[in-house]
């Protein structure tokens, strides 16, 4: 009896031990590589198909982002949705959709070619702050935004950064998950580093772009390395500056790649990323890279099946994260740094102009701004704004301007105004909604005319004039882009009283604009608008009269109404109203074709308005969204001039 029992015990013990012995742990390593790193998603899909468990993850740069998200429950399918529905160019350049920018910042949008921070805060070592990518990572890791140990995640995780202060590799295994991922992809100079205590953290690729030893130290018995780095380019492909810069980055990152380490991994998945670079975030590129990641993993089927045999069991399903929301829309965050901004433009009417702007945001109370423009129309403007609340502010400004302006009527030059204008303004504004602005101001406007050639039919400006003006305006705007917009509404209503201090003569003006963008197809848009400016007194000074013309980017007069078909400024009667319909078609990426037509009526009196002579105009244009700003050319025709005109614009309007 005892012998039988002993025999059974001896037989059962090995069986029991076999089933209690811990299985071997699998760790995956995800390299950096910018956009090329989306290939990791394809490779992970194959691991999921083979039911290979993932027990540890270590990643660098884009590998840290994909690995970090996967470690908290995002599936490969969800990761694919994220990378496809995210506008990576806007994300990585901190660009904010115009409809998300509040007034009055919206009015200053898309003017400047460059913006340089001027700040006593030494923690600004990057051209791009990375606000958008930080917001996205915070949103995607919403449940893990507290300081935690990354070993407590559903899949233990580590990411690699480089500490610039010590020139050492930094293995991040605790803290805020979103900040750790953000630190790992902070390319120096381009992105602001992550400052943590005395550490200055930048892209981990400079020290370890394939952290095999890290995942091994975490406890992985079996290691799968997925490498999405490019191969070094040959001499014939190193002709341009971007190619040389890219090669230098590859040399730095690959110099830290230990070939002996690669030999130690159980499966080395090398993705073919030829033809793509760190900025290849188009949908076509993402699709191709994910497929290439799959193909690279499937080319390693033998080693992967061997790993599955070593593991010996089929794992339970990985917990899924279902809380993410896409598409992601970056939210505006106020800029707190002092800035020096510059803009440069050229057009066929005013030739060239330059704009410099010093924006002082770091004042204890309020903010100050100084703007200087050079060209045919030059000015120096200084403004100080004092916030009364989150939505209210009061401002005081003084602007000294020199203008040399030509005016036309029916294509004939009627005036050449050469004058200095000094305007002192006190304004109150309130923005109850991000896209809604109410503003009231009073201004003292002094004009000194030096050389004035004026047709007899129009009032002569005096050698000097002094006006006290009152203005109220209400603006609502949700236009998503200043140039080539694709959605939104723009409404503007204003009323102004001009009071001549010399003669006590008053002129009142009402103006309005309503513009709406309607999509016709994914690449074609219809933009109808109605507008008007109505003067309630005859013989208003020429400087305040109704002026139309131009394409709206570089206006000679504050009250000027753009009018397709007229490339120069035209003087019209006191009562002016009309409509425009514009069609915009995207032909290829950043290239656009436009067709616009105007119909308007101008008369001296309201009673005769509908009997006035119509003004018509049409323009056909081509536009390209360049890094220097929009480049546009227009062919125009109007029944006012009865001539075919051409207008060329290069650069942002100001």
XYZ file of C-alpha atoms in Angstrom:
654
model
C 0.000 0.000 0.000
C 2.746 2.439 1.012
C 4.831 1.385 -1.987
C 1.916 2.008 -4.355
C 1.253 5.469 -2.870
C 4.923 6.366 -3.070
C 5.016 5.298 -6.705
C 2.028 7.492 -7.551
C 3.574 10.472 -5.793
C 6.842 10.030 -7.702
C 4.950 9.856 -10.965
C 2.821 12.920 -10.265
C 5.580 15.237 -8.984
C 7.347 15.669 -12.364
C 4.003 16.226 -14.067
C 3.035 18.853 -11.508
C 6.413 20.579 -11.741
C 6.164 20.661 -15.493
C 2.930 22.580 -15.268
C 4.114 25.019 -12.622
C 7.418 25.925 -14.241
C 7.199 29.558 -15.471
C 7.216 29.886 -19.227
C 9.899 31.849 -20.995
C 9.224 35.569 -21.304
C 9.226 37.362 -24.680
C 10.425 40.924 -25.123
C 10.206 43.058 -28.254
C 12.489 45.911 -29.218
C 11.229 48.737 -31.461
C 13.724 51.015 -33.183
C 13.478 54.707 -33.994
C 13.146 55.993 -37.522
C 10.489 58.718 -37.631
C 7.620 57.916 -39.984
C 9.371 54.720 -41.044
C 8.613 53.369 -37.581
C 4.940 52.825 -38.447
C 6.255 49.589 -39.982
C 6.392 48.300 -36.384
C 2.595 48.063 -36.483
C 2.714 45.637 -39.405
C 5.297 43.450 -37.686
C 3.262 43.384 -34.457
C 0.227 42.268 -36.470
C 2.144 39.145 -37.519
C 3.153 38.427 -33.907
C -0.518 38.630 -32.961
C -1.442 36.270 -35.812
C 1.056 33.713 -34.500
C -0.178 34.138 -30.890
C 3.317 35.002 -29.730
C 3.006 36.628 -26.311
C 4.658 39.980 -25.608
C 5.787 40.310 -22.018
C 8.162 43.295 -22.229
C 8.575 46.230 -24.612
C 11.482 48.627 -25.071
C 11.478 51.329 -27.710
C 13.230 54.429 -28.984
C 11.665 57.550 -30.578
C 8.720 56.441 -32.756
C 9.328 52.939 -31.408
C 8.768 54.328 -27.893
C 5.454 55.885 -28.937
C 4.122 52.735 -30.620
C 5.530 50.516 -27.878
C 4.170 52.709 -25.090
C 0.670 52.755 -26.548
C 0.724 49.011 -27.167
C 1.852 48.413 -23.601
C -1.322 50.025 -22.190
C -3.738 48.035 -24.322
C -3.951 49.545 -27.806
C -4.207 46.866 -30.471
C -2.319 46.910 -33.733
C -5.593 47.769 -35.525
C -6.139 50.747 -33.229
C -2.553 51.907 -33.710
C -3.060 51.780 -37.472
C -6.181 53.951 -37.138
C -4.260 56.435 -34.994
C -1.358 56.874 -37.424
C -3.699 57.137 -40.428
C -6.169 59.615 -38.963
C -3.568 61.898 -37.419
C -2.351 64.907 -39.398
C 1.325 64.389 -38.608
C 2.605 67.476 -40.397
C 0.354 69.780 -38.371
C 1.044 67.700 -35.283
C 4.823 67.866 -35.496
C 4.919 71.549 -36.511
C 2.600 72.701 -33.716
C 0.137 73.992 -36.312
C -3.337 74.781 -35.035
C -6.405 74.901 -37.248
C -7.562 78.486 -37.653
C -11.041 77.671 -36.350
C -9.484 76.590 -33.045
C -7.567 79.863 -32.584
C -9.387 82.470 -30.474
C -9.692 86.145 -31.258
C -7.648 88.315 -31.406
C -4.878 85.781 -32.136
C -6.852 84.644 -35.189
C -6.442 88.082 -36.772
C -2.672 87.724 -36.587
C -2.558 84.216 -38.013
C -0.569 83.153 -41.088
C 1.457 86.305 -41.542
C 4.939 85.426 -40.466
C 7.550 83.363 -42.238
C 9.714 82.780 -39.175
C 9.193 83.133 -35.448
C 12.077 83.120 -33.001
C 11.560 82.878 -29.238
C 13.158 85.564 -27.090
C 12.981 84.363 -23.551
C 15.002 84.502 -20.379
C 13.691 81.047 -19.681
C 16.557 78.796 -20.715
C 14.233 75.847 -21.216
C 13.407 76.665 -24.822
C 16.060 74.780 -26.760
C 14.030 73.884 -29.827
C 12.358 75.522 -32.805
C 9.191 73.451 -32.272
C 7.788 73.240 -28.758
C 5.997 69.971 -29.417
C 2.739 71.175 -27.866
C 0.545 69.250 -30.316
C 2.354 65.920 -29.961
C 2.298 66.341 -26.178
C -1.476 66.930 -26.261
C -2.008 63.851 -28.444
C 0.073 61.617 -26.184
C -1.706 62.929 -23.098
C -5.068 62.210 -24.707
C -4.076 58.684 -25.730
C -2.644 57.885 -22.294
C -5.420 59.577 -20.328
C -5.692 56.727 -17.828
C -1.934 56.746 -17.187
C -1.170 60.467 -16.825
C -0.038 60.140 -13.214
C 3.514 59.312 -12.171
C 3.737 55.522 -12.247
C 6.162 52.636 -12.470
C 6.073 51.362 -16.056
C 6.474 47.795 -14.769
C 2.889 48.080 -13.533
C 1.500 48.616 -17.047
C -0.413 45.744 -18.711
C 2.876 45.085 -20.531
C 6.003 46.358 -18.712
C 7.585 49.105 -20.791
C 10.820 51.086 -21.072
C 11.814 53.834 -23.456
C 15.158 55.324 -24.315
C 16.205 58.964 -24.257
C 19.555 60.752 -24.252
C 20.587 63.083 -21.448
C 22.395 65.990 -23.129
C 23.787 67.165 -19.813
C 25.803 63.966 -19.327
C 25.825 62.517 -22.870
C 24.483 59.288 -21.418
C 21.696 56.927 -22.320
C 18.626 57.417 -20.154
C 16.375 54.391 -19.656
C 12.971 55.681 -18.558
C 10.903 53.124 -16.640
C 8.807 55.396 -14.449
C 7.154 58.815 -14.452
C 4.397 60.145 -16.708
C 4.054 57.861 -19.705
C 3.234 60.661 -22.183
C 6.280 62.688 -21.103
C 8.568 59.675 -21.399
C 7.432 59.013 -24.980
C 7.698 62.728 -25.822
C 11.282 62.834 -24.485
C 12.324 59.833 -26.547
C 11.415 61.547 -29.879
C 12.772 65.046 -29.152
C 15.193 65.607 -32.031
C 17.607 68.312 -30.831
C 17.224 71.852 -32.195
C 14.030 70.780 -34.006
C 12.021 69.869 -30.876
C 12.351 71.355 -27.442
C 13.989 68.848 -25.062
C 12.166 67.533 -22.027
C 13.608 69.124 -18.908
C 13.412 66.822 -15.902
C 15.226 67.826 -12.715
C 18.805 68.352 -13.905
C 18.363 66.237 -17.020
C 17.912 67.524 -20.562
C 16.301 64.667 -22.464
C 16.393 64.334 -26.253
C 15.868 61.595 -28.847
C 17.134 58.241 -27.576
C 18.412 57.290 -31.045
C 21.632 59.166 -30.365
C 22.627 56.577 -27.786
C 20.590 53.449 -28.444
C 18.270 53.211 -31.420
C 17.633 49.491 -30.890
C 17.630 48.902 -27.086
C 18.173 45.129 -27.023
C 20.066 45.137 -23.734
C 17.269 47.100 -22.051
C 14.538 44.562 -22.749
C 16.915 41.787 -21.707
C 17.558 43.499 -18.368
C 13.804 43.784 -17.861
C 13.606 39.990 -17.706
C 13.071 38.852 -21.303
C 14.326 35.328 -22.034
C 13.466 35.603 -25.732
C 14.017 38.813 -27.718
C 12.450 39.950 -30.989
C 14.035 43.069 -32.497
C 12.163 45.111 -35.135
C 14.455 47.503 -36.973
C 12.944 50.258 -39.180
C 16.127 52.249 -39.724
C 17.308 53.254 -43.179
C 20.507 52.019 -44.704
C 23.275 54.517 -45.312
C 22.959 56.238 -48.696
C 25.577 55.778 -51.388
C 27.730 58.657 -52.610
C 25.555 59.361 -55.656
C 22.573 60.060 -53.380
C 24.357 62.595 -51.180
C 24.049 65.654 -53.402
C 21.463 67.790 -51.596
C 21.638 69.320 -48.106
C 18.618 67.327 -46.741
C 20.263 64.086 -47.929
C 23.508 64.980 -46.156
C 21.670 65.903 -42.936
C 19.692 62.651 -43.044
C 22.904 60.674 -43.623
C 24.543 62.381 -40.644
C 21.608 61.414 -38.401
C 21.821 57.806 -39.604
C 25.570 57.715 -38.952
C 25.071 58.938 -35.395
C 22.264 56.511 -34.629
C 23.814 53.485 -36.297
C 27.186 54.069 -34.665
C 25.593 53.008 -31.408
C 24.173 49.820 -32.895
C 26.170 46.845 -31.646
C 26.231 44.109 -34.293
C 27.093 41.510 -31.637
C 23.864 42.396 -29.815
C 21.829 41.722 -32.937
C 23.351 38.253 -33.172
C 22.047 37.538 -29.697
C 18.380 38.163 -30.464
C 16.115 35.256 -31.256
C 14.503 36.998 -34.233
C 15.819 40.087 -36.006
C 13.139 41.652 -38.211
C 14.747 44.143 -40.584
C 12.159 46.223 -42.461
C 12.866 47.446 -45.983
C 12.202 51.205 -45.730
C 13.935 52.205 -48.965
C 12.283 55.199 -50.618
C 10.948 56.622 -47.380
C 12.296 59.006 -44.767
C 11.478 60.251 -41.290
C 8.779 62.601 -42.646
C 6.919 60.116 -44.879
C 3.543 60.476 -43.168
C 1.260 60.418 -46.199
C -1.513 57.809 -46.170
C 0.105 56.035 -49.106
C 3.444 55.867 -47.299
C 1.839 54.630 -44.063
C -0.035 51.873 -45.902
C 3.132 50.747 -47.671
C 5.300 50.829 -44.549
C 2.784 48.766 -42.541
C 2.709 46.179 -45.345
C 6.505 46.135 -45.431
C 6.531 45.561 -41.670
C 4.246 42.554 -42.184
C 6.409 41.210 -44.995
C 9.590 41.592 -42.944
C 8.036 39.651 -40.055
C 6.710 36.921 -42.333
C 10.192 36.578 -43.825
C 11.205 35.502 -40.308
C 8.505 32.855 -39.932
C 10.975 30.093 -39.079
C 12.551 32.009 -36.196
C 9.145 33.212 -34.987
C 7.697 29.688 -35.030
C 10.760 28.549 -33.102
C 10.018 31.227 -30.516
C 6.443 30.004 -30.254
C 7.731 26.480 -29.604
C 10.076 27.763 -26.924
C 7.264 29.602 -25.195
C 5.229 26.474 -25.266
C 1.783 27.870 -24.501
C -0.888 29.965 -26.162
C -1.308 33.154 -24.152
C -4.495 34.742 -23.024
C -5.720 37.647 -25.063
C -4.148 41.023 -24.449
C -6.498 43.540 -22.806
C -7.797 46.086 -25.327
C -7.927 49.855 -24.907
C -11.190 51.230 -26.262
C -11.121 54.733 -24.798
C -9.286 56.678 -27.509
C -10.949 59.392 -29.588
C -9.944 60.302 -33.136
C -9.338 62.301 -35.176
C -7.236 64.376 -32.810
C -7.671 68.152 -32.976
C -4.875 70.164 -31.333
C -6.105 72.769 -28.882
C -4.722 76.277 -28.794
C -2.402 77.080 -25.903
C -1.292 80.671 -25.305
C 2.305 81.428 -26.255
C 4.108 82.704 -23.192
C 7.462 83.377 -24.816
C 8.580 86.715 -26.154
C 8.900 86.431 -29.908
C 10.617 88.124 -32.802
C 8.709 87.432 -36.007
C 9.462 88.310 -39.605
C 7.485 88.251 -42.836
C 8.463 88.914 -46.441
C 6.230 89.199 -49.473
C 6.178 90.241 -53.106
C 3.289 91.153 -55.344
C 3.052 92.710 -58.770
C 1.237 95.814 -57.458
C 3.222 96.876 -54.400
C 6.459 95.042 -55.348
C 8.125 93.978 -52.074
C 7.406 94.458 -48.400
C 8.910 93.263 -45.131
C 7.293 93.046 -41.693
C 9.078 92.728 -38.353
C 7.180 92.118 -35.146
C 8.370 92.071 -31.541
C 5.782 90.394 -29.342
C 6.376 90.732 -25.593
C 4.219 88.167 -23.790
C 6.180 87.711 -20.593
C 5.115 90.927 -18.944
C 3.710 90.633 -15.433
C 0.648 92.545 -16.515
C -0.535 92.642 -20.081
C 1.474 92.307 -23.262
C 3.194 94.671 -25.672
C 3.765 94.512 -29.399
C 5.887 96.537 -31.794
C 5.493 96.078 -35.548
C 7.594 97.637 -38.294
C 6.779 97.402 -42.005
C 8.940 98.498 -44.903
C 7.869 99.063 -48.501
C 5.649 101.473 -50.427
C 3.415 101.416 -47.395
C 5.544 101.654 -44.284
C 4.496 101.940 -40.677
C 5.600 101.683 -37.077
C 2.933 100.455 -34.682
C 3.231 100.090 -30.912
C 0.472 98.517 -28.834
C -0.059 97.588 -25.199
C -2.891 95.303 -24.106
C -4.133 94.866 -20.544
C -6.395 91.885 -19.769
C -9.429 92.724 -17.672
C -10.491 89.078 -17.468
C -10.001 85.875 -19.419
C -12.265 87.182 -22.166
C -11.863 90.938 -21.918
C -9.005 93.300 -22.600
C -8.318 96.956 -23.154
C -5.559 98.170 -25.440
C -3.851 101.386 -26.433
C -1.914 101.775 -29.664
C -0.164 104.361 -31.789
C 0.627 103.878 -35.462
C 2.729 106.119 -37.702
C 2.361 105.240 -41.378
C 3.748 106.525 -44.657
C 1.756 105.715 -47.797
C 2.295 106.224 -51.501
C -0.976 105.022 -53.049
C -2.524 105.103 -56.502
C -6.281 105.134 -56.976
C -8.170 104.301 -60.179
C -11.642 104.788 -61.583
C -12.731 102.735 -64.600
C -9.112 101.819 -65.142
C -7.939 105.434 -65.197
C -5.647 106.794 -62.518
C -7.477 109.470 -60.547
C -5.166 110.010 -57.613
C -1.689 109.577 -56.242
C -1.796 110.037 -52.496
C 1.471 110.640 -50.675
C 0.925 111.198 -46.963
C 1.831 110.462 -43.355
C -0.888 109.231 -41.038
C -0.672 109.061 -37.248
C -3.417 107.109 -35.492
C -3.769 106.861 -31.718
C -6.341 104.293 -30.632
C -8.014 103.149 -27.426
C -9.939 99.878 -27.755
C -12.027 97.510 -25.662
C -12.641 93.918 -26.787
C -14.475 90.887 -25.459
C -14.352 87.312 -26.754
C -17.236 85.411 -25.122
C -16.487 82.524 -27.507
C -13.234 81.522 -29.206
C -14.668 82.442 -32.595
C -16.652 85.513 -31.557
C -15.258 89.012 -31.044
C -16.879 92.293 -30.092
C -14.693 95.369 -30.250
C -15.227 99.060 -29.661
C -12.592 101.724 -30.142
C -12.020 105.444 -30.361
C -9.149 106.845 -32.417
C -7.524 110.178 -33.167
C -6.391 110.189 -36.794
C -4.029 112.878 -38.111
C -3.171 112.985 -41.840
C -0.539 115.158 -43.483
C -0.518 115.137 -47.294
C 2.688 115.964 -49.147
C 2.009 115.297 -52.808
C -1.498 114.802 -54.028
C -2.607 114.422 -57.614
C -6.385 114.188 -57.739
C -8.945 114.201 -60.530
C -11.318 117.176 -60.409
C -14.303 114.895 -59.784
C -13.052 113.838 -56.368
C -12.652 115.792 -53.127
C -9.158 117.145 -52.600
C -7.475 116.121 -49.383
C -6.252 119.093 -47.371
C -2.609 119.563 -46.498
C -3.551 118.164 -43.109
C -6.666 116.691 -41.528
C -7.583 115.657 -38.002
C -10.388 113.177 -37.310
C -11.869 111.748 -34.129
C -13.354 108.375 -35.065
C -15.624 105.936 -33.237
C -15.992 102.304 -34.257
C -17.842 99.177 -33.107
C -17.591 95.796 -34.788
C -18.777 92.251 -34.300
C -16.916 89.339 -35.867
C -17.649 85.630 -35.987
C -15.234 83.349 -37.832
C -14.716 79.580 -38.047
C -12.635 79.517 -41.251
C -10.111 76.696 -40.805
C -7.342 78.220 -42.955
C -6.549 81.720 -44.106
C -5.411 80.467 -47.501
C -7.307 77.838 -49.466
C -9.860 77.153 -46.684
C -12.030 74.049 -46.803
C -14.676 74.790 -44.176
C -16.067 77.531 -42.004
C -18.147 80.691 -41.776
C -17.036 84.323 -41.680
C -19.403 87.110 -40.572
C -18.469 90.729 -39.946
C -20.608 93.734 -39.047
C -19.175 97.168 -38.319
C -20.264 100.767 -37.786
C -17.943 103.790 -37.808
C -18.408 107.509 -37.251
C -15.710 109.781 -38.724
C -15.684 113.274 -37.152
C -13.647 116.055 -38.774
C -12.196 118.111 -35.940
C -11.621 121.122 -38.223
C -15.104 121.402 -39.714
C -17.219 119.379 -37.266
C -18.510 117.380 -40.223
C -19.570 113.806 -39.486
C -19.564 110.768 -41.749
C -21.115 107.469 -40.705
C -20.364 104.139 -42.357
C -21.951 100.703 -42.046
C -20.158 97.623 -43.439
C -20.951 93.930 -43.495
C -19.585 90.624 -44.818
C -20.980 87.081 -44.808
C -18.940 84.236 -46.307
C -19.568 80.487 -46.139
C -17.575 77.538 -47.488
C -19.486 74.589 -48.955
C -17.739 71.350 -49.986
C -18.824 70.017 -53.375
C -16.443 67.065 -53.387
C -13.422 66.024 -51.284
C -11.259 68.337 -53.399
C -13.691 71.015 -54.637
C -15.269 73.845 -52.635
C -17.756 76.611 -53.316
C -17.294 79.886 -51.401
C -20.185 82.357 -51.802
C -20.111 85.709 -50.028
C -22.128 88.913 -49.806
C -20.719 92.232 -48.719
C -21.441 95.924 -48.564
C -20.205 99.303 -47.340
C -22.646 102.162 -47.049
C -21.674 105.802 -46.390
C -24.404 108.038 -44.925
C -23.007 111.404 -45.977
C -21.831 112.871 -49.239
C -18.339 114.191 -49.936
C -16.556 111.881 -47.510
C -12.782 112.414 -47.642
C -11.015 110.254 -50.197
C -9.002 108.508 -47.491
C -12.245 107.052 -46.010
C -14.201 106.515 -49.238
C -15.274 103.193 -50.703
C -12.341 101.366 -52.270
C -12.445 97.996 -54.029
C -9.916 95.782 -55.787
C -7.181 93.252 -55.212
C -7.254 89.645 -54.097
C -7.322 90.422 -50.399
C -3.735 89.752 -49.340
C -2.111 93.180 -49.407
C -4.717 95.926 -49.117
C -3.823 99.615 -49.476
C -6.722 100.874 -47.334
C -8.187 99.505 -44.122
C -11.705 99.733 -45.580
C -10.749 98.204 -48.949
C -13.039 95.434 -50.233
C -11.294 92.729 -52.311
C -12.810 92.382 -55.779
C -11.834 89.599 -58.176
C -11.336 91.038 -61.643
C -9.632 94.214 -60.433
C -5.940 93.943 -59.689
C -5.598 97.547 -58.503
C -7.590 99.830 -56.210
C -10.751 101.416 -57.625
C -12.763 104.231 -56.109
C -16.545 103.617 -56.121
C -19.662 105.492 -54.967
C -20.872 105.867 -51.402
C -23.445 103.080 -51.531
C -21.776 99.818 -52.474
C -23.003 96.231 -52.200
C -22.373 93.015 -54.008
C -21.658 89.324 -53.955
C -18.922 86.925 -54.951
C -18.914 83.251 -55.757
C -15.639 81.392 -55.796
C -14.777 77.824 -56.719
C -11.621 76.242 -55.383
C -10.278 72.892 -56.602
C -7.306 71.008 -55.209
C -5.506 69.448 -58.166
C -2.505 67.874 -56.445
C -1.446 67.982 -52.806
C -0.751 71.693 -52.234
C -1.772 72.953 -55.657
C -5.087 74.694 -56.293
C -7.122 76.173 -59.118
C -9.577 78.987 -58.419
C -12.382 80.586 -60.380
C -14.078 83.648 -58.901
C -16.742 86.058 -60.107
C -18.047 89.307 -58.584
C -21.242 91.248 -59.119
C -21.774 94.563 -57.358
C -23.623 97.861 -57.597
C -22.413 101.287 -56.496
C -24.526 104.408 -56.344
C -24.505 107.837 -54.728
C -27.820 107.363 -52.907
C -29.776 104.453 -51.449
C -32.896 105.456 -53.333
C -31.205 104.748 -56.662
C -29.202 101.721 -55.556
C -31.025 99.079 -57.602
C -30.824 101.322 -60.676
C -27.072 101.697 -60.386
C -24.632 100.481 -62.979
C -23.396 96.981 -62.151
C -19.723 96.215 -61.691
C -18.632 92.743 -62.761
C -15.346 90.940 -62.560
C -13.901 87.488 -63.031
C -10.540 85.909 -62.219
C -8.869 82.575 -62.846
C -5.984 81.636 -60.604
C -3.422 79.025 -59.708
C -2.083 78.689 -56.187
C 0.645 76.698 -54.490
C 1.122 76.334 -50.733
C 4.871 76.834 -50.373
C 6.978 77.126 -47.194
C 7.348 80.833 -48.059
C 3.602 81.276 -48.080
C 1.057 81.052 -50.886
C 2.334 81.576 -54.423
C -0.559 82.670 -56.608
C -1.097 84.039 -60.074
C -4.390 85.476 -61.373
C -5.740 86.464 -64.755
C -8.498 89.031 -64.262
C -11.101 90.914 -66.252
C -13.680 93.534 -65.223
C -16.238 95.660 -67.046
C -14.794 98.629 -65.133
C -11.408 98.430 -66.823
C -12.295 96.323 -69.870
C -8.701 95.118 -69.758
C -7.116 91.766 -69.021
C -4.914 92.030 -65.938
C -2.362 89.793 -64.235
C -1.584 89.659 -60.534
C 1.213 87.695 -58.870
C 1.538 87.130 -55.129
C 4.397 85.428 -53.293
C 4.254 85.173 -49.508
C 1.795 85.711 -46.676
C -0.436 88.769 -46.779
C 0.063 91.605 -44.313
